[in-house]
Short mmCIF file of C-alpha atoms in Angstrom, two decimals:
data_model
loop_
_atom_site.label_atom_id
_atom_site.label_comp_id
_atom_site.label_asym_id
_atom_site.label_seq_id
_atom_site.Cartn_x
_atom_site.Cartn_y
_atom_site.Cartn_z
CA UNK D 158 0.03 -0.02 0.00
CA UNK D 159 1.75 3.12 -1.21
CA UNK D 160 -1.11 5.66 -1.10
CA UNK D 161 -2.02 7.67 2.02
CA UNK D 162 -3.86 5.21 4.29
CA UNK D 163 -6.28 5.71 7.13
CA UNK D 164 -4.29 6.43 10.24
CA UNK D 165 -4.70 4.53 13.44
CA UNK D 166 -4.72 6.88 16.43
CA UNK D 167 -1.22 7.04 17.84
CA UNK D 168 1.36 9.70 18.32
CA UNK D 169 3.72 10.40 15.49
CA UNK D 170 7.39 9.66 16.27
CA UNK D 171 8.29 13.33 15.58
CA UNK D 172 6.26 14.45 18.60
CA UNK D 173 7.86 12.00 21.00
CA UNK D 174 10.64 13.58 23.00
CA UNK D 175 13.75 11.46 23.02
CA UNK D 176 16.26 11.10 25.84
CA UNK D 177 17.82 14.52 25.57
CA UNK D 178 18.21 15.98 29.08
CA UNK D 179 20.83 18.50 28.01
CA UNK D 180 22.32 19.33 31.45
CA UNK D 181 22.48 15.61 32.36
CA UNK D 182 24.18 14.69 29.10
CA UNK D 183 26.73 17.51 29.54
CA UNK D 184 27.52 16.20 33.01
CA UNK D 185 27.87 12.58 31.85
CA UNK D 186 30.04 13.65 28.93
CA UNK D 187 32.32 15.71 31.20
CA UNK D 188 32.73 12.78 33.66
CA UNK D 189 33.54 10.45 30.79
CA UNK D 190 36.24 12.82 29.39
CA UNK D 191 37.84 13.38 32.84
CA UNK D 192 37.43 10.09 34.64
CA UNK D 193 36.62 7.59 31.95
CA UNK D 194 33.58 5.63 30.74
CA UNK D 195 32.86 3.52 33.85
CA UNK D 196 32.46 6.48 36.21
CA UNK D 197 30.25 8.05 33.56
CA UNK D 198 28.07 4.93 33.57
CA UNK D 199 27.72 5.18 37.34
CA UNK D 200 25.91 8.48 36.75
CA UNK D 201 24.20 7.54 33.47
CA UNK D 202 22.41 4.39 34.65
CA UNK D 203 20.38 6.05 37.41
CA UNK D 204 19.31 8.61 34.76
CA UNK D 205 18.24 5.70 32.56
CA UNK D 206 16.18 4.22 35.36
CA UNK D 207 14.53 7.57 36.02
CA UNK D 208 13.71 7.95 32.32
CA UNK D 209 12.21 4.47 32.20
CA UNK D 210 10.03 5.25 35.18
CA UNK D 211 8.71 8.54 33.80
CA UNK D 212 8.18 7.54 30.14
CA UNK D 213 5.59 4.78 30.14
CA UNK D 214 4.88 5.06 26.36
CA UNK D 215 8.52 4.59 25.43
CA UNK D 216 8.79 1.79 27.92
CA UNK D 217 5.80 0.00 26.49
CA UNK D 218 7.07 0.45 22.94
CA UNK D 219 10.44 -1.05 23.94
CA UNK D 220 8.75 -4.02 25.53
CA UNK D 221 6.50 -4.57 22.52
CA UNK D 222 9.48 -4.46 20.13
CA UNK D 223 11.54 -6.78 22.28
CA UNK D 224 8.66 -9.20 22.54
CA UNK D 225 8.28 -9.25 18.81
CA UNK D 226 11.98 -9.81 18.38
CA UNK D 227 11.96 -12.69 20.86
CA UNK D 228 9.01 -14.38 19.16
CA UNK D 229 10.53 -13.87 15.72
CA UNK D 230 13.80 -15.47 16.82
CA UNK D 231 12.03 -18.26 18.69
CA UNK D 232 13.60 -17.43 22.01
CA UNK D 233 11.05 -16.07 24.50
CA UNK D 234 12.47 -13.33 26.67
CA UNK D 235 11.78 -14.07 30.39
CA UNK D 236 13.82 -11.15 31.76
CA UNK D 237 11.06 -8.61 31.12
CA UNK D 238 11.91 -5.20 32.58
CA UNK D 239 15.59 -6.02 32.78
CA UNK D 240 15.79 -6.33 29.02
CA UNK D 241 13.86 -3.08 28.56
CA UNK D 242 16.39 -1.41 30.93
CA UNK D 243 19.27 -2.79 28.86
CA UNK D 244 17.54 -1.41 25.72
CA UNK D 245 17.36 2.12 27.25
CA UNK D 246 20.95 1.75 28.49
CA UNK D 247 22.15 0.88 25.02
CA UNK D 248 20.49 4.06 23.73
CA UNK D 249 22.24 6.11 26.43
CA UNK D 250 25.52 4.56 25.49
CA UNK D 251 24.95 5.51 21.84
CA UNK D 252 24.28 9.11 22.85
CA UNK D 253 27.59 9.13 24.77
CA UNK D 254 29.31 7.69 21.67
CA UNK D 255 27.78 10.42 19.49
CA UNK D 256 29.22 13.14 21.76
CA UNK D 257 32.64 11.45 21.83
CA UNK D 258 32.63 11.22 18.00
CA UNK D 259 31.73 14.84 17.53
CA UNK D 260 34.30 16.05 20.12
CA UNK D 261 37.12 13.88 18.80
CA UNK D 262 37.31 11.64 21.85
CA UNK D 263 36.09 8.37 20.18
CA UNK D 264 38.53 5.54 19.61
CA UNK D 265 38.22 5.46 15.84
CA UNK D 266 40.75 2.63 15.51
CA UNK D 267 38.11 0.32 16.93
CA UNK D 268 35.69 0.96 14.06
CA UNK D 269 35.52 -1.81 11.50
CA UNK D 270 34.30 -1.09 7.97
CA UNK D 271 32.55 -3.76 5.91
CA UNK D 272 31.63 -3.45 2.26
CA UNK D 273 33.10 0.05 1.97
CA UNK D 274 35.43 -0.81 -0.96
CA UNK D 275 32.82 -0.16 -3.62
CA UNK D 276 31.68 3.08 -2.11
CA UNK D 277 35.30 4.18 -1.77
CA UNK D 278 35.66 3.71 -5.53
CA UNK D 279 32.61 5.98 -6.04
CA UNK D 280 34.13 8.62 -3.77
CA UNK D 281 37.48 8.45 -5.54
CA UNK D 282 35.71 8.91 -8.89
CA UNK D 283 33.66 11.79 -7.51
CA UNK D 284 30.38 9.96 -8.11
CA UNK D 285 27.77 10.56 -5.48
CA UNK D 286 24.90 8.45 -4.29
CA UNK D 287 22.07 7.87 -1.78
CA UNK D 288 22.52 6.09 1.52
CA UNK D 289 19.41 4.59 3.10
CA UNK D 290 20.17 4.27 6.78
CA UNK D 291 18.25 3.29 9.87
CA UNK D 292 17.96 3.98 13.63
CA UNK D 293 20.04 0.87 14.33
CA UNK D 294 23.29 1.75 16.10
CA UNK D 295 25.05 5.08 15.60
CA UNK D 296 24.84 6.88 12.22
CA UNK D 297 27.50 9.33 13.33
CA UNK D 298 30.05 6.57 12.81
CA UNK D 299 29.98 7.63 9.16
CA UNK D 300 32.25 10.47 10.20
CA UNK D 301 34.96 7.76 10.31
CA UNK D 302 34.63 7.19 6.60
CA UNK D 303 34.64 10.94 6.06
CA UNK D 304 38.13 11.01 7.61
CA UNK D 305 39.43 7.84 6.02
CA UNK D 306 38.07 8.13 2.49
CA UNK D 307 36.90 11.67 2.12
CA UNK D 308 33.18 10.93 2.18
CA UNK D 309 31.11 14.07 1.93
CA UNK D 310 27.76 13.32 3.56
CA UNK D 311 24.57 15.24 4.06
CA UNK D 312 22.19 13.66 6.48
CA UNK D 313 18.49 14.49 6.24
CA UNK D 314 17.09 14.79 9.77
CA UNK D 315 13.98 16.07 11.53
CA UNK D 316 15.57 17.92 14.48
CA UNK D 317 12.42 19.28 16.13
CA UNK D 318 12.25 16.43 18.58
CA UNK D 319 16.00 16.40 19.27
CA UNK D 320 17.07 20.03 19.00
CA UNK D 321 18.53 20.00 22.52
CA UNK D 322 20.91 17.17 21.67
CA UNK D 323 21.80 18.65 18.30
CA UNK D 324 22.56 21.91 20.06
CA UNK D 325 24.95 20.03 22.35
CA UNK D 326 26.63 18.39 19.37
CA UNK D 327 27.04 21.83 17.75
CA UNK D 328 28.79 23.03 20.92
CA UNK D 329 31.15 20.04 20.82
CA UNK D 330 31.97 20.63 17.17
CA UNK D 331 31.13 24.07 15.69
CA UNK D 332 31.13 22.52 12.21
CA UNK D 333 28.64 19.81 13.18
CA UNK D 334 25.65 21.31 11.40
CA UNK D 335 27.46 21.64 8.09
CA UNK D 336 26.42 18.14 7.05
CA UNK D 337 22.95 18.00 8.73
CA UNK D 338 19.95 19.18 6.77
CA UNK D 339 16.76 19.63 8.77
CA UNK D 340 13.73 18.79 6.67
CA UNK D 341 10.07 18.26 7.43
CA UNK D 342 9.04 17.37 3.92
CA UNK D 343 11.37 17.27 0.85
CA UNK D 344 10.25 20.18 -1.30
CA UNK D 345 11.19 20.53 -5.01
CA UNK D 346 13.83 23.10 -3.97
CA UNK D 347 15.30 20.65 -1.45
CA UNK D 348 15.32 17.87 -4.05
CA UNK D 349 17.22 20.15 -6.46
CA UNK D 350 19.80 21.01 -3.81
CA UNK D 351 20.33 17.34 -2.96
CA UNK D 352 20.62 16.43 -6.63
CA UNK D 353 23.34 19.03 -7.03
CA UNK D 354 25.26 17.60 -4.10
CA UNK D 355 25.12 14.11 -5.58
CA UNK D 356 26.25 15.54 -8.96
CA UNK D 357 29.31 16.98 -7.16
CA UNK D 358 30.24 13.51 -5.88
CA UNK D 359 28.65 13.82 -2.46
CA UNK D 360 26.31 11.36 -0.67
CA UNK D 361 22.96 11.98 0.89
CA UNK D 362 21.71 9.83 3.82
CA UNK D 363 18.05 9.34 4.62
CA UNK D 364 16.37 7.08 7.17
CA UNK D 365 14.36 4.19 5.77
CA UNK D 366 12.70 3.26 9.04
CA UNK D 367 10.74 6.41 9.93
CA UNK D 368 7.62 7.52 8.18
CA UNK D 369 7.35 11.11 6.89
CA UNK D 370 6.35 14.05 9.08
CA UNK D 371 2.97 14.48 7.35
CA UNK D 372 -0.72 14.18 8.16
CA UNK D 373 -1.03 11.70 5.31
CA UNK D 374 2.30 9.88 5.16
CA UNK D 375 3.13 8.05 1.91
CA UNK D 376 4.06 4.55 3.04
CA UNK D 377 4.28 0.93 1.96
CA UNK D 378 3.56 -1.95 4.23
CA UNK D 379 6.22 -4.62 4.58
CA UNK D 380 6.72 -7.57 6.86
CA UNK D 381 9.06 -6.74 9.73
CA UNK D 382 9.67 -9.18 12.62
CA UNK D 383 6.68 -11.22 11.65
CA UNK D 384 4.08 -8.45 11.22
CA UNK D 385 3.26 -5.77 8.61
CA UNK D 386 4.72 -2.34 9.43
CA UNK D 387 4.63 0.98 7.57
CA UNK D 388 7.84 2.14 5.92
CA UNK D 389 8.46 5.37 3.99
CA UNK D 390 8.59 5.31 0.24
CA UNK D 391 10.32 8.68 0.02
CA UNK D 392 13.93 7.32 -0.16
CA UNK D 393 13.10 5.26 -3.29
CA UNK D 394 11.25 8.10 -5.00
CA UNK D 395 14.24 10.38 -4.37
CA UNK D 396 16.56 7.68 -5.76
CA UNK D 397 14.46 7.46 -8.89
CA UNK D 398 14.78 11.16 -9.35
CA UNK D 399 18.54 11.30 -8.74
CA UNK D 400 19.29 8.18 -10.85
CA UNK D 401 22.32 7.45 -8.69
CA UNK D 402 23.65 4.37 -6.92
CA UNK D 403 21.76 3.46 -3.70
CA UNK D 404 23.44 1.88 -0.76
CA UNK D 405 22.17 0.56 2.54
CA UNK D 406 24.01 1.58 5.68
CA UNK D 407 23.85 -0.23 9.02
CA UNK D 408 25.95 0.39 12.14
CA UNK D 409 26.20 -1.44 15.43
CA UNK D 410 28.37 -1.77 18.46
CA UNK D 411 30.14 -5.10 19.11
CA UNK D 412 31.63 -5.11 22.51
CA UNK D 413 34.27 -2.41 22.56
CA UNK D 414 34.40 -2.30 18.73
CA UNK D 415 31.94 -0.64 16.38
CA UNK D 416 30.96 -1.91 12.95
CA UNK D 417 29.76 -0.07 9.78
CA UNK D 418 28.18 -2.14 6.97
CA UNK D 419 27.67 -0.79 3.45
CA UNK D 420 25.59 -2.76 0.94
CA UNK D 421 24.86 -1.89 -2.65
CA UNK D 422 21.05 -1.86 -2.84
CA UNK D 423 20.47 -0.80 -6.47
CA UNK D 424 22.78 0.68 -9.09
CA UNK D 425 19.86 2.93 -9.90
CA UNK D 426 16.13 2.90 -9.36
CA UNK D 427 13.66 3.43 -12.14
CA UNK D 428 9.99 3.33 -11.19
CA UNK D 429 7.62 2.09 -13.95
CA UNK D 430 4.54 4.09 -14.80
CA UNK D 431 2.53 0.92 -14.57
CA UNK D 432 2.62 -0.98 -11.35
CA UNK D 433 4.52 1.81 -9.62
CA UNK D 434 3.03 0.91 -6.25
CA UNK D 435 4.07 -2.67 -6.64
CA UNK D 436 7.66 -1.64 -7.47
CA UNK D 437 7.83 0.59 -4.41
CA UNK D 438 6.40 -2.15 -2.22
CA UNK D 439 9.12 -4.52 -3.46
CA UNK D 440 11.83 -2.05 -2.70
CA UNK D 441 10.47 -1.37 0.78
CA UNK D 442 10.20 -5.10 1.45
CA UNK D 443 13.83 -5.56 0.44
CA UNK D 444 15.00 -2.86 2.76
CA UNK D 445 12.79 -4.19 5.62
CA UNK D 446 14.42 -7.65 5.19
CA UNK D 447 17.91 -6.24 5.55
CA UNK D 448 16.88 -4.09 8.53
CA UNK D 449 15.37 -7.20 10.11
CA UNK D 450 18.66 -9.11 9.52
CA UNK D 451 20.76 -6.53 11.25
CA UNK D 452 18.31 -5.94 14.09
CA UNK D 453 18.44 -9.66 14.89
CA UNK D 454 22.22 -9.34 15.13
CA UNK D 455 21.98 -6.39 17.56
CA UNK D 456 18.40 -6.36 18.94
CA UNK D 457 19.10 -3.89 21.72
CA UNK D 458 20.51 -1.28 19.32
CA UNK D 459 17.44 -0.39 17.30
CA UNK D 460 16.23 2.84 18.78
CA UNK D 461 12.64 3.56 17.73
CA UNK D 462 10.82 4.09 21.00
CA UNK D 463 7.31 4.21 19.63
CA UNK D 464 4.80 1.74 18.30
CA UNK D 465 6.48 1.08 14.97
CA UNK D 466 3.77 -1.25 13.69
CA UNK D 467 0.94 1.31 13.85
CA UNK D 468 0.48 4.24 11.49
CA UNK D 469 0.14 7.32 13.75
CA UNK D 470 -1.70 10.57 13.14
CA UNK D 471 -0.04 13.95 13.29
CA UNK D 472 -1.23 16.47 15.79
CA UNK D 473 -1.87 19.31 13.33
CA UNK D 474 -2.04 21.89 16.17
CA UNK D 475 1.72 21.73 16.64
CA UNK D 476 3.02 20.02 13.50
CA UNK D 477 4.54 23.24 12.20
CA UNK D 478 6.44 24.15 15.30
#
């Protein structure tokens, strides 16, 4: 289904405040820089417990996702709240990693790149492309490839719900906003700007696992962890406009090391005039299958703390704020 569909009452992800207590994150970051990661965790984990206790909707969404993951993998989770706590703790750890990456304090030698050879060839030849990413792991790890291979990357983000954290990143690195483009909807002018970037050999990253900030989001339904879920079709429409290589990008933490995976998704995407919806549905299903694969490898590192399987409505009273 790739037309606007009747929404089921639920809050849109863009109106859900994420874990961005600015003063608390500043304190944790300072402790980490001065005393190390373990003392920072001693402060961070009580904050995580407080957040869990005061955010029932996010807690319920985490539990529902983890239950689906356990059922899909055939290994029922009997730890309950403990696993939810670990899920929130993994998110807090990723925020700390983001700050360390932007401030230059991250151990970049521990980052392992997989499948980057082909994209490195594109960078060397000054051919740009589209990266479809996700909320698995830490997208900021792409800054490693920027340093190693000269990747020029523009990340499309919706910062309304995370402006406090983005402001903190900007303080840590004054140039941090140079490769972040805040968009609510991709207008024709935005599409032209992105097309020009790709023509110059740059890459554009867009999330494939969050539906558009719109009252009537254009989505396709695809099976994800055993149940149909709405995924955006925007990345594939953009790819068809740009006529550029399309890669998938997944990141995850593996112990003390971090991993970045690049996969060629399509050399180019051409949407047929007939059966366009079917073509988009197939592309979405292919992405959902790869997201599912990597989520199963790192189930606690997928950070969508809302009911992913329901299509929410937008609150039009504050959608433009």
